[in-house]
Amino acid sequence: MDAPGTEVALPATALRGKDLLGIAELAPEEILLILDTAEAMKEISQRQIKKVPALRGRTVVNLFFEPSTRTRTSFEIAEKRLSADTLGVAVASSSVVKGETLVDTARNIEAMGPSMIVLRHASSGAPHLLSRICKSPIINAGDGLHEHPTQALLDAFTIRERKGRIAGLKVAIVGDLLHSRVLRSNVLLLTKLGADVWVCGPPTLIPMGLAAMGVTTTTSVDAAVEGADVVMMLRIQLERMEGGFFPSLREYFRVFGMTDARLRRAKPDVIVMHPGPINRGVEISSEVADGPYSVILDQVANGVAARMAVLYLLAGGGAHDEVVA
Amino acid sequence: MMKWLLKGGRVVDPVNGIDGAYDVLVRDGVIAKVGRDLPVSLAEGGQVIALSPAFVVCPGFIDMHVHLREPGQEHKETVATGVASAVAGGFTAVACMPNTAPVNDNAGVTELILKKAADANLARVYPIGAVSRGQKGESLADIAELKAAGCVAITDDGHPVSTALLARRAMEYASMFGMPLIEHCEDPSLKGDGVAHEGPMAASLGLKGIPGIAEAITASRDILVAEMVGGHVHVAHMSAWTTLEAVRQGKSRGVKVTCEVAPHHFTLTDAMLQAPVPYDTNTKMNPPLREAKDRDAMLEGIRDGSVDVIATDHAPHHADEKNVEFDRAPFGIVGLETAIPIAMETLVHGGVIGLPRLVELMSVNPARIINVPGGSLTEGQPADITILAPEQSVTIDRTQLVSKSKNTPYHGATFRGAAAATFVGGRLVFVNAASGLALTAEAR
Amino acid sequence: MPVVMDADRISRALVRIAHEVVERNRGVENLAIIGVRSRGVPLARRIAAALKSISGDDVPVGALDITLYRDDLMRQTVGPQPLVRRTEIPFSLDDRVIVLVDDVLFTGRTTRAALDALVDFGRPRAIQLVVLVDRGHRELPIKADYVGKNIPTSRRESVHVRLSETDGTDEVSVESEA
């Protein structure tokens, strides 16, 4: 039975670490601080002039080793709304294979004195490596199969905005659990804040030992969705089918796709989330994606606020601040 | 030729049933005499080493799984730096793997390695030849030629022998030279592009997994092949409890199967991937650090005799190669200079086994398996001797390693037990100054 | 810890200010009140209530958090960031007279930040400043339009405003820093 949840902690007054490497490193109070700060940040996006001078004179480097329109755009908007100077460095992974190592790239960028580095990288743990060699705060914008902490923060923000709380909610996460950094960060965050997290997907896409993260694992979508307050769908990538994890996209949709019929098992006020980009007719039907329960576009808007909060809160931690005249 | 009298230590020589206060006389490069209270006059013209009873004199330790990297990857290690690292770690001999560039699949490479080893003139070097030409897993290398040039075993280490058929042919063919097939057990399809043990730790770190059974499946295959053809398969760097079970079953059926475990697999687990340094590439090796259940099984196999050998899988890599993203870093750690401290602390002081069993695991059995001299202090044998300082406390400092590479996860760890001195062919090639071992004046 | 204003003095000062606001603006039409977080907000609400009892009309009230506009925000090299709280201005500023309310006017820097912030919300016809206490020592050319009480202080002293909404009691005290 779901007991009405109470928040597990009071917000902290500051983040302890210099970086945001993952949700794993955050205490519940720090998560609440970020969410509360994001609430203040969200209001900025509703003003006539959507810009505050908070990070004036700061340079944020967006170091993206993987293509990502959505996360990168969201970070850039967040940085600009805080008046930071932003510098986008897109590095094709192939050129890294050929030439410069991540460590050398990072040292070069750091030598230019950035205030913060936002890193997206295909290797799990790449931000941890960077944080050991860079004095600048590192914000993980997605590392390999590991974590995508700002996505989990914006998801939590969206849930709290709609439900008023996170503790005690039943959250069903359905999809590719094996290759999803969004899953890991969300599981860590939601369990830290006391949600009842169910994860569901084909057995071939459930990592061994996932249950050790404090979630209920099932292959039954119906069981996962039953009585859920939140249904979160994860993207299914075409290459997973080619990797033999399931027979066909058609069959995947048949067994795991989110449809109106399946959603009826959830609570009447369920919200449906998706980190995007969505594959209509694969993991989610159009009627659900565009339907009344969908908060997918809210997630996108809230992503800017959550990232502004993280950027602001970490901006105090860098030792490489530019001289302010 | 120099004479030595090792006087007053505890001699542990399981082959000759010796464990006690004995003296050892070395003359002309061989063990001249082992006895109680040998007179100092026997060493006339040589040196007496007066040992306190705390020191242990054993047949020279042999590491039968080492990557010396030469030819081709001399920036990681050379034969010369590798054997210097070996004697500093208390090893009198090493067997080196053929995955060099070019691969040791012909007499030319074998001879080059032996030439470099002779030039270095420290630890003995026993090359191991490739199973398949170029280690490509297609056709057999010229194994007779390799044998004649000095190879003591065959392996495609770095990779498993590609097919059951090739494993069969290799074992059948090598049996006529009495050479074991050393197998790097790993099912390639299950390994995939995995970089860590498949389990909760890899799941939480987002690292692609290599299941324990990837090892056990290939081990089981080769045990069945060895059983059918009467060959000898030696399972290298065993890490998974399921592999140990397969080896035990093979042994109980009388199959000629032996196995080795590396120190890191009986001490560390995949928890090291997360802490103290998350994604530390010095915790990345193949096979990977596994779970506590596997680690404990390795200890139990060592205790109950199922494990034959402790071998380090010494795999030097340059710091630049390791200073990259975890999934891009090469597999492997150095092991020659940390093996004795780890084994003494964990196995002997930890109460898993006694010293005679340790000597079997690190000297007697490797000599027997690759069919080389050593493994005993029998009179007339080459004087390859390892002296242990079992109570010496050592803190591993990677900057102090003799090996050219410093990739160890044990940096900063403290162990009780060390190599005090190493003799190869009656020559003192290494003395650990901190051990308290005293070279006294020339005997009169 | 000398108390310089008690609950009664505070209440009378706010009522007087409300009367002055009405007088100066000839009513409350087109007026909005914005309190600067944190203690300017309850003061703004009290003034709005006073305006209602004077004029009978509701005056919209907003809350402004000036943290992101502080001129000392990024000057320290390392350190925790000040907490940011929500700004709530549920009305348009365009062509309104904004009565900005803060508890203490000191250097003027907070007011400067508040003025910058307000401009981002729209283009008010005028901005007027209410402070409960003016303690002097201005560092910027800023002057309050309505003052509850002028309290001469030395720089070493600090002025503490406590309000029942936030602190459980109404009083203003001057304390000398040890």
Short mmCIF file of N, CA, C and O in Angstrom, two decimals, chain B residues 331-428:
data_model
loop_
_atom_site.label_atom_id
_atom_site.label_comp_id
_atom_site.label_asym_id
_atom_site.label_seq_id
_atom_site.Cartn_x
_atom_site.Cartn_y
_atom_site.Cartn_z
N PHE B 331 43.38 -3.69 -20.64
CA PHE B 331 43.23 -4.57 -19.48
C PHE B 331 44.60 -4.86 -18.88
O PHE B 331 45.57 -5.04 -19.62
N GLY B 332 44.68 -4.99 -17.58
CA GLY B 332 45.88 -5.57 -16.97
C GLY B 332 46.56 -4.68 -15.95
O GLY B 332 46.45 -3.46 -15.98
N ILE B 333 47.28 -5.37 -15.04
CA ILE B 333 48.06 -4.68 -14.01
C ILE B 333 49.40 -5.38 -13.85
O ILE B 333 49.54 -6.54 -14.23
N VAL B 334 50.37 -4.67 -13.30
CA VAL B 334 51.64 -5.31 -13.01
C VAL B 334 51.48 -6.18 -11.76
O VAL B 334 50.63 -5.88 -10.91
N GLY B 335 52.30 -7.22 -11.65
CA GLY B 335 52.08 -8.13 -10.52
C GLY B 335 53.33 -8.72 -9.90
O GLY B 335 53.28 -9.25 -8.79
N LEU B 336 54.47 -8.63 -10.59
CA LEU B 336 55.65 -9.37 -10.12
C LEU B 336 56.11 -8.90 -8.74
O LEU B 336 56.51 -9.72 -7.91
N GLU B 337 56.04 -7.62 -8.50
CA GLU B 337 56.63 -7.10 -7.26
C GLU B 337 55.63 -7.02 -6.11
O GLU B 337 56.00 -6.64 -5.00
N THR B 338 54.39 -7.34 -6.38
CA THR B 338 53.39 -7.30 -5.31
C THR B 338 52.93 -8.70 -4.90
O THR B 338 52.25 -8.85 -3.89
N ALA B 339 53.30 -9.71 -5.69
CA ALA B 339 52.73 -11.05 -5.47
C ALA B 339 53.09 -11.62 -4.10
O ALA B 339 52.22 -12.13 -3.38
N ILE B 340 54.36 -11.58 -3.73
CA ILE B 340 54.76 -12.19 -2.45
C ILE B 340 54.13 -11.46 -1.27
O ILE B 340 53.54 -12.10 -0.39
N PRO B 341 54.20 -10.11 -1.23
CA PRO B 341 53.51 -9.44 -0.10
C PRO B 341 52.03 -9.81 -0.01
O PRO B 341 51.52 -10.08 1.08
N ILE B 342 51.35 -9.81 -1.15
CA ILE B 342 49.91 -10.11 -1.12
C ILE B 342 49.67 -11.55 -0.66
O ILE B 342 48.83 -11.82 0.19
N ALA B 343 50.45 -12.48 -1.23
CA ALA B 343 50.24 -13.89 -0.90
C ALA B 343 50.59 -14.17 0.55
O ALA B 343 49.89 -14.92 1.25
N MET B 344 51.68 -13.59 1.03
CA MET B 344 52.06 -13.82 2.42
C MET B 344 50.99 -13.28 3.37
O MET B 344 50.57 -13.95 4.30
N GLU B 345 50.56 -12.07 3.11
CA GLU B 345 49.56 -11.44 3.99
C GLU B 345 48.24 -12.21 3.96
O GLU B 345 47.69 -12.57 4.99
N THR B 346 47.75 -12.43 2.75
CA THR B 346 46.40 -12.97 2.61
C THR B 346 46.35 -14.47 2.89
O THR B 346 45.45 -14.95 3.57
N LEU B 347 47.31 -15.19 2.36
CA LEU B 347 47.23 -16.66 2.42
C LEU B 347 47.92 -17.22 3.66
O LEU B 347 47.36 -18.06 4.35
N VAL B 348 49.14 -16.77 3.92
CA VAL B 348 49.91 -17.38 5.02
C VAL B 348 49.51 -16.73 6.35
O VAL B 348 49.00 -17.41 7.24
N HIS B 349 49.67 -15.41 6.45
CA HIS B 349 49.26 -14.76 7.70
C HIS B 349 47.75 -14.82 7.86
O HIS B 349 47.24 -14.83 8.98
N GLY B 350 47.04 -14.86 6.76
CA GLY B 350 45.58 -14.96 6.82
C GLY B 350 45.08 -16.34 7.19
O GLY B 350 43.87 -16.56 7.31
N GLY B 351 45.99 -17.29 7.33
CA GLY B 351 45.60 -18.61 7.82
C GLY B 351 44.97 -19.51 6.77
O GLY B 351 44.37 -20.53 7.10
N VAL B 352 45.09 -19.16 5.49
CA VAL B 352 44.49 -20.00 4.45
C VAL B 352 45.36 -21.23 4.21
O VAL B 352 44.87 -22.36 4.13
N ILE B 353 46.66 -21.03 4.11
CA ILE B 353 47.60 -22.12 3.86
C ILE B 353 48.88 -21.86 4.66
O ILE B 353 49.11 -20.76 5.14
N GLY B 354 49.70 -22.91 4.77
CA GLY B 354 51.02 -22.76 5.38
C GLY B 354 52.07 -22.47 4.33
O GLY B 354 51.79 -22.51 3.12
N LEU B 355 53.27 -22.19 4.80
CA LEU B 355 54.34 -21.87 3.86
C LEU B 355 54.66 -23.00 2.88
O LEU B 355 54.90 -22.74 1.70
N PRO B 356 54.68 -24.27 3.31
CA PRO B 356 54.98 -25.32 2.33
C PRO B 356 54.01 -25.32 1.15
O PRO B 356 54.41 -25.48 0.00
N ARG B 357 52.74 -25.07 1.44
CA ARG B 357 51.75 -25.03 0.35
C ARG B 357 52.01 -23.81 -0.54
O ARG B 357 51.85 -23.88 -1.76
N LEU B 358 52.40 -22.69 0.05
CA LEU B 358 52.71 -21.51 -0.76
C LEU B 358 53.86 -21.82 -1.72
O LEU B 358 53.85 -21.42 -2.89
N VAL B 359 54.87 -22.54 -1.20
CA VAL B 359 56.01 -22.89 -2.05
C VAL B 359 55.56 -23.82 -3.18
O VAL B 359 56.02 -23.70 -4.32
N GLU B 360 54.63 -24.71 -2.88
CA GLU B 360 54.10 -25.55 -3.97
C GLU B 360 53.44 -24.69 -5.04
O GLU B 360 53.64 -24.88 -6.23
N LEU B 361 52.63 -23.73 -4.59
CA LEU B 361 51.85 -22.91 -5.53
C LEU B 361 52.74 -21.99 -6.36
O LEU B 361 52.41 -21.67 -7.50
N MET B 362 53.85 -21.54 -5.79
CA MET B 362 54.64 -20.53 -6.47
C MET B 362 55.98 -21.05 -6.98
O MET B 362 56.71 -20.32 -7.64
N SER B 363 56.28 -22.32 -6.71
CA SER B 363 57.57 -22.84 -7.18
C SER B 363 57.45 -24.27 -7.70
O SER B 363 57.72 -24.54 -8.87
N VAL B 364 57.00 -25.17 -6.85
CA VAL B 364 56.99 -26.59 -7.22
C VAL B 364 56.07 -26.84 -8.41
O VAL B 364 56.49 -27.42 -9.43
N ASN B 365 54.83 -26.38 -8.28
CA ASN B 365 53.85 -26.71 -9.31
C ASN B 365 54.10 -26.01 -10.64
O ASN B 365 53.98 -26.65 -11.70
N PRO B 366 54.44 -24.71 -10.64
CA PRO B 366 54.74 -24.12 -11.95
C PRO B 366 55.90 -24.82 -12.65
O PRO B 366 55.85 -25.04 -13.87
N ALA B 367 56.94 -25.22 -11.89
CA ALA B 367 58.06 -25.93 -12.52
C ALA B 367 57.58 -27.24 -13.14
O ALA B 367 57.96 -27.59 -14.26
N ARG B 368 56.72 -27.91 -12.44
CA ARG B 368 56.22 -29.20 -12.91
C ARG B 368 55.34 -29.02 -14.15
O ARG B 368 55.45 -29.75 -15.12
N ILE B 369 54.48 -28.00 -14.11
CA ILE B 369 53.50 -27.83 -15.20
C ILE B 369 54.19 -27.43 -16.50
O ILE B 369 53.88 -27.97 -17.57
N ILE B 370 55.14 -26.51 -16.43
CA ILE B 370 55.81 -26.15 -17.68
C ILE B 370 57.11 -26.94 -17.87
O ILE B 370 57.87 -26.70 -18.81
N ASN B 371 57.32 -27.90 -16.96
CA ASN B 371 58.38 -28.88 -17.15
C ASN B 371 59.76 -28.21 -17.28
O ASN B 371 60.47 -28.40 -18.27
N VAL B 372 60.09 -27.41 -16.25
CA VAL B 372 61.39 -26.73 -16.23
C VAL B 372 62.10 -27.09 -14.94
O VAL B 372 61.46 -27.54 -13.98
N PRO B 373 63.42 -26.89 -14.88
CA PRO B 373 64.14 -27.16 -13.63
C PRO B 373 63.63 -26.24 -12.52
O PRO B 373 63.02 -25.21 -12.79
N GLY B 374 63.92 -26.63 -11.29
CA GLY B 374 63.51 -25.80 -10.17
C GLY B 374 62.39 -26.44 -9.40
O GLY B 374 61.99 -27.57 -9.66
N GLY B 375 61.93 -25.71 -8.42
CA GLY B 375 60.85 -26.21 -7.59
C GLY B 375 61.32 -27.02 -6.39
O GLY B 375 60.51 -27.47 -5.59
N SER B 376 62.66 -27.20 -6.29
CA SER B 376 63.18 -27.92 -5.12
C SER B 376 64.58 -27.44 -4.82
O SER B 376 65.23 -26.79 -5.65
N LEU B 377 65.05 -27.80 -3.63
CA LEU B 377 66.43 -27.51 -3.23
C LEU B 377 67.24 -28.80 -3.24
O LEU B 377 68.14 -29.00 -2.42
N THR B 378 66.91 -29.67 -4.16
CA THR B 378 67.61 -30.94 -4.27
C THR B 378 69.08 -30.70 -4.61
O THR B 378 69.40 -29.85 -5.46
N GLU B 379 69.94 -31.41 -3.96
CA GLU B 379 71.37 -31.24 -4.21
C GLU B 379 71.69 -31.53 -5.67
O GLU B 379 71.20 -32.51 -6.25
N GLY B 380 72.46 -30.64 -6.23
CA GLY B 380 72.82 -30.78 -7.64
C GLY B 380 71.95 -29.95 -8.57
O GLY B 380 72.30 -29.73 -9.73
N GLN B 381 70.82 -29.46 -8.05
CA GLN B 381 69.93 -28.60 -8.86
C GLN B 381 70.52 -27.19 -8.95
O GLN B 381 71.25 -26.76 -8.05
N PRO B 382 70.19 -26.45 -10.01
CA PRO B 382 70.61 -25.05 -10.07
C PRO B 382 70.15 -24.32 -8.81
O PRO B 382 69.04 -24.56 -8.33
N ALA B 383 71.02 -23.46 -8.32
CA ALA B 383 70.71 -22.77 -7.06
C ALA B 383 69.83 -21.57 -7.32
O ALA B 383 70.26 -20.42 -7.28
N ASP B 384 68.56 -21.83 -7.62
CA ASP B 384 67.55 -20.78 -7.72
C ASP B 384 66.81 -20.76 -6.39
O ASP B 384 66.12 -21.72 -6.03
N ILE B 385 66.99 -19.69 -5.65
CA ILE B 385 66.51 -19.65 -4.27
C ILE B 385 65.80 -18.32 -4.02
O ILE B 385 66.28 -17.26 -4.42
N THR B 386 64.65 -18.41 -3.38
CA THR B 386 63.96 -17.21 -2.91
C THR B 386 64.02 -17.20 -1.38
O THR B 386 63.67 -18.21 -0.77
N ILE B 387 64.49 -16.11 -0.81
CA ILE B 387 64.45 -15.97 0.65
C ILE B 387 63.35 -14.98 1.01
O ILE B 387 63.28 -13.88 0.45
N LEU B 388 62.48 -15.44 1.90
CA LEU B 388 61.36 -14.60 2.30
C LEU B 388 61.61 -13.97 3.66
O LEU B 388 62.23 -14.59 4.54
N ALA B 389 61.11 -12.75 3.81
CA ALA B 389 61.08 -12.09 5.13
C ALA B 389 59.61 -12.01 5.51
O ALA B 389 58.94 -11.01 5.23
N PRO B 390 59.09 -13.06 6.13
CA PRO B 390 57.63 -13.14 6.30
C PRO B 390 57.05 -12.04 7.18
O PRO B 390 55.87 -11.71 7.05
N GLU B 391 57.85 -11.48 8.07
CA GLU B 391 57.29 -10.49 9.00
C GLU B 391 57.52 -9.06 8.55
O GLU B 391 57.05 -8.13 9.21
N GLN B 392 58.25 -8.86 7.46
CA GLN B 392 58.53 -7.48 7.05
C GLN B 392 57.27 -6.81 6.52
O GLN B 392 56.56 -7.35 5.67
N SER B 393 57.00 -5.63 7.04
CA SER B 393 55.84 -4.88 6.57
C SER B 393 56.25 -4.03 5.37
O SER B 393 57.24 -3.30 5.43
N VAL B 394 55.51 -4.14 4.28
CA VAL B 394 55.83 -3.33 3.11
C VAL B 394 54.59 -2.55 2.66
O VAL B 394 53.48 -3.08 2.68
N THR B 395 54.81 -1.32 2.29
CA THR B 395 53.74 -0.51 1.71
C THR B 395 54.05 -0.33 0.23
O THR B 395 55.13 0.14 -0.13
N ILE B 396 53.11 -0.75 -0.60
CA ILE B 396 53.36 -0.70 -2.04
C ILE B 396 53.38 0.76 -2.50
O ILE B 396 52.45 1.52 -2.22
N ASP B 397 54.44 1.13 -3.17
CA ASP B 397 54.59 2.49 -3.70
C ASP B 397 54.89 2.34 -5.18
O ASP B 397 55.95 1.88 -5.57
N ARG B 398 53.93 2.74 -5.99
CA ARG B 398 54.09 2.48 -7.43
C ARG B 398 55.31 3.18 -7.99
O ARG B 398 55.92 2.70 -8.93
N THR B 399 55.70 4.30 -7.38
CA THR B 399 56.85 5.02 -7.93
C THR B 399 58.15 4.25 -7.68
O THR B 399 59.16 4.53 -8.30
N GLN B 400 58.11 3.31 -6.75
CA GLN B 400 59.32 2.55 -6.43
C GLN B 400 59.39 1.22 -7.17
O GLN B 400 60.33 0.45 -6.96
N LEU B 401 58.41 0.93 -8.01
CA LEU B 401 58.43 -0.36 -8.71
C LEU B 401 59.59 -0.39 -9.71
O LEU B 401 59.90 0.62 -10.36
N VAL B 402 60.21 -1.55 -9.82
CA VAL B 402 61.32 -1.72 -10.76
C VAL B 402 60.79 -1.88 -12.19
O VAL B 402 61.41 -1.45 -13.15
N SER B 403 59.61 -2.45 -12.30
CA SER B 403 58.99 -2.61 -13.61
C SER B 403 58.88 -1.25 -14.30
O SER B 403 58.75 -0.21 -13.65
N LYS B 404 58.94 -1.30 -15.63
CA LYS B 404 58.84 -0.05 -16.39
C LYS B 404 57.46 0.59 -16.22
O LYS B 404 57.31 1.79 -16.37
N SER B 405 56.47 -0.22 -15.94
CA SER B 405 55.11 0.30 -15.79
C SER B 405 54.68 0.27 -14.33
O SER B 405 55.20 -0.51 -13.54
N LYS B 406 53.75 1.14 -14.01
CA LYS B 406 53.39 1.35 -12.61
C LYS B 406 51.90 1.10 -12.37
O LYS B 406 51.33 1.61 -11.41
N ASN B 407 51.30 0.35 -13.27
CA ASN B 407 49.85 0.19 -13.18
C ASN B 407 49.46 -0.87 -12.16
O ASN B 407 49.29 -2.04 -12.48
N THR B 408 49.31 -0.42 -10.93
CA THR B 408 48.90 -1.35 -9.88
C THR B 408 47.76 -0.74 -9.07
O THR B 408 47.78 0.46 -8.79
N PRO B 409 46.77 -1.55 -8.72
CA PRO B 409 45.70 -1.05 -7.84
C PRO B 409 46.09 -1.11 -6.37
O PRO B 409 45.32 -0.71 -5.52
N TYR B 410 47.30 -1.62 -6.08
CA TYR B 410 47.70 -1.82 -4.69
C TYR B 410 48.52 -0.65 -4.15
O TYR B 410 49.04 -0.73 -3.04
N HIS B 411 48.65 0.42 -4.93
CA HIS B 411 49.43 1.56 -4.47
C HIS B 411 48.92 2.02 -3.10
O HIS B 411 47.73 2.27 -2.92
N GLY B 412 49.84 2.12 -2.15
CA GLY B 412 49.46 2.58 -0.82
C GLY B 412 49.03 1.48 0.13
O GLY B 412 48.87 1.72 1.33
N ALA B 413 48.84 0.26 -0.39
CA ALA B 413 48.41 -0.84 0.48
C ALA B 413 49.61 -1.39 1.24
O ALA B 413 50.73 -1.42 0.73
N THR B 414 49.37 -1.81 2.47
CA THR B 414 50.44 -2.35 3.31
C THR B 414 50.21 -3.85 3.53
O THR B 414 49.09 -4.27 3.80
N PHE B 415 51.28 -4.61 3.37
CA PHE B 415 51.20 -6.06 3.54
C PHE B 415 52.33 -6.51 4.46
O PHE B 415 53.37 -5.86 4.55
N ARG B 416 52.15 -7.67 5.08
CA ARG B 416 53.20 -8.25 5.91
C ARG B 416 53.78 -9.42 5.13
O ARG B 416 53.07 -10.39 4.83
N GLY B 417 55.05 -9.34 4.80
CA GLY B 417 55.72 -10.38 4.04
C GLY B 417 56.38 -9.80 2.81
O GLY B 417 55.80 -8.97 2.11
N ALA B 418 57.61 -10.21 2.54
CA ALA B 418 58.34 -9.66 1.40
C ALA B 418 59.41 -10.64 0.96
O ALA B 418 59.76 -11.58 1.69
N ALA B 419 59.91 -10.43 -0.25
CA ALA B 419 61.09 -11.16 -0.69
C ALA B 419 62.31 -10.47 -0.09
O ALA B 419 62.46 -9.26 -0.19
N ALA B 420 63.17 -11.26 0.54
CA ALA B 420 64.37 -10.68 1.16
C ALA B 420 65.56 -10.76 0.22
O ALA B 420 66.40 -9.86 0.19
N ALA B 421 65.65 -11.84 -0.54
CA ALA B 421 66.76 -11.99 -1.47
C ALA B 421 66.41 -13.01 -2.54
O ALA B 421 65.55 -13.88 -2.33
N THR B 422 67.05 -12.89 -3.68
CA THR B 422 66.79 -13.79 -4.79
C THR B 422 68.12 -14.27 -5.36
O THR B 422 68.99 -13.45 -5.69
N PHE B 423 68.27 -15.57 -5.43
CA PHE B 423 69.45 -16.18 -6.07
C PHE B 423 69.03 -16.86 -7.35
O PHE B 423 68.05 -17.61 -7.37
N VAL B 424 69.76 -16.59 -8.41
CA VAL B 424 69.51 -17.31 -9.66
C VAL B 424 70.82 -17.97 -10.07
O VAL B 424 71.85 -17.28 -10.23
N GLY B 425 70.81 -19.29 -10.18
CA GLY B 425 72.01 -20.03 -10.56
C GLY B 425 73.17 -19.73 -9.63
O GLY B 425 74.33 -19.65 -10.08
N GLY B 426 72.87 -19.58 -8.35
CA GLY B 426 73.91 -19.35 -7.37
C GLY B 426 74.41 -17.93 -7.30
O GLY B 426 75.32 -17.62 -6.54
N ARG B 427 73.82 -17.04 -8.08
CA ARG B 427 74.20 -15.63 -8.01
C ARG B 427 73.16 -14.87 -7.22
O ARG B 427 71.96 -15.06 -7.45
N LEU B 428 73.63 -14.00 -6.35
CA LEU B 428 72.70 -13.16 -5.60
C LEU B 428 72.30 -12.00 -6.51
O LEU B 428 73.11 -11.13 -6.81
#
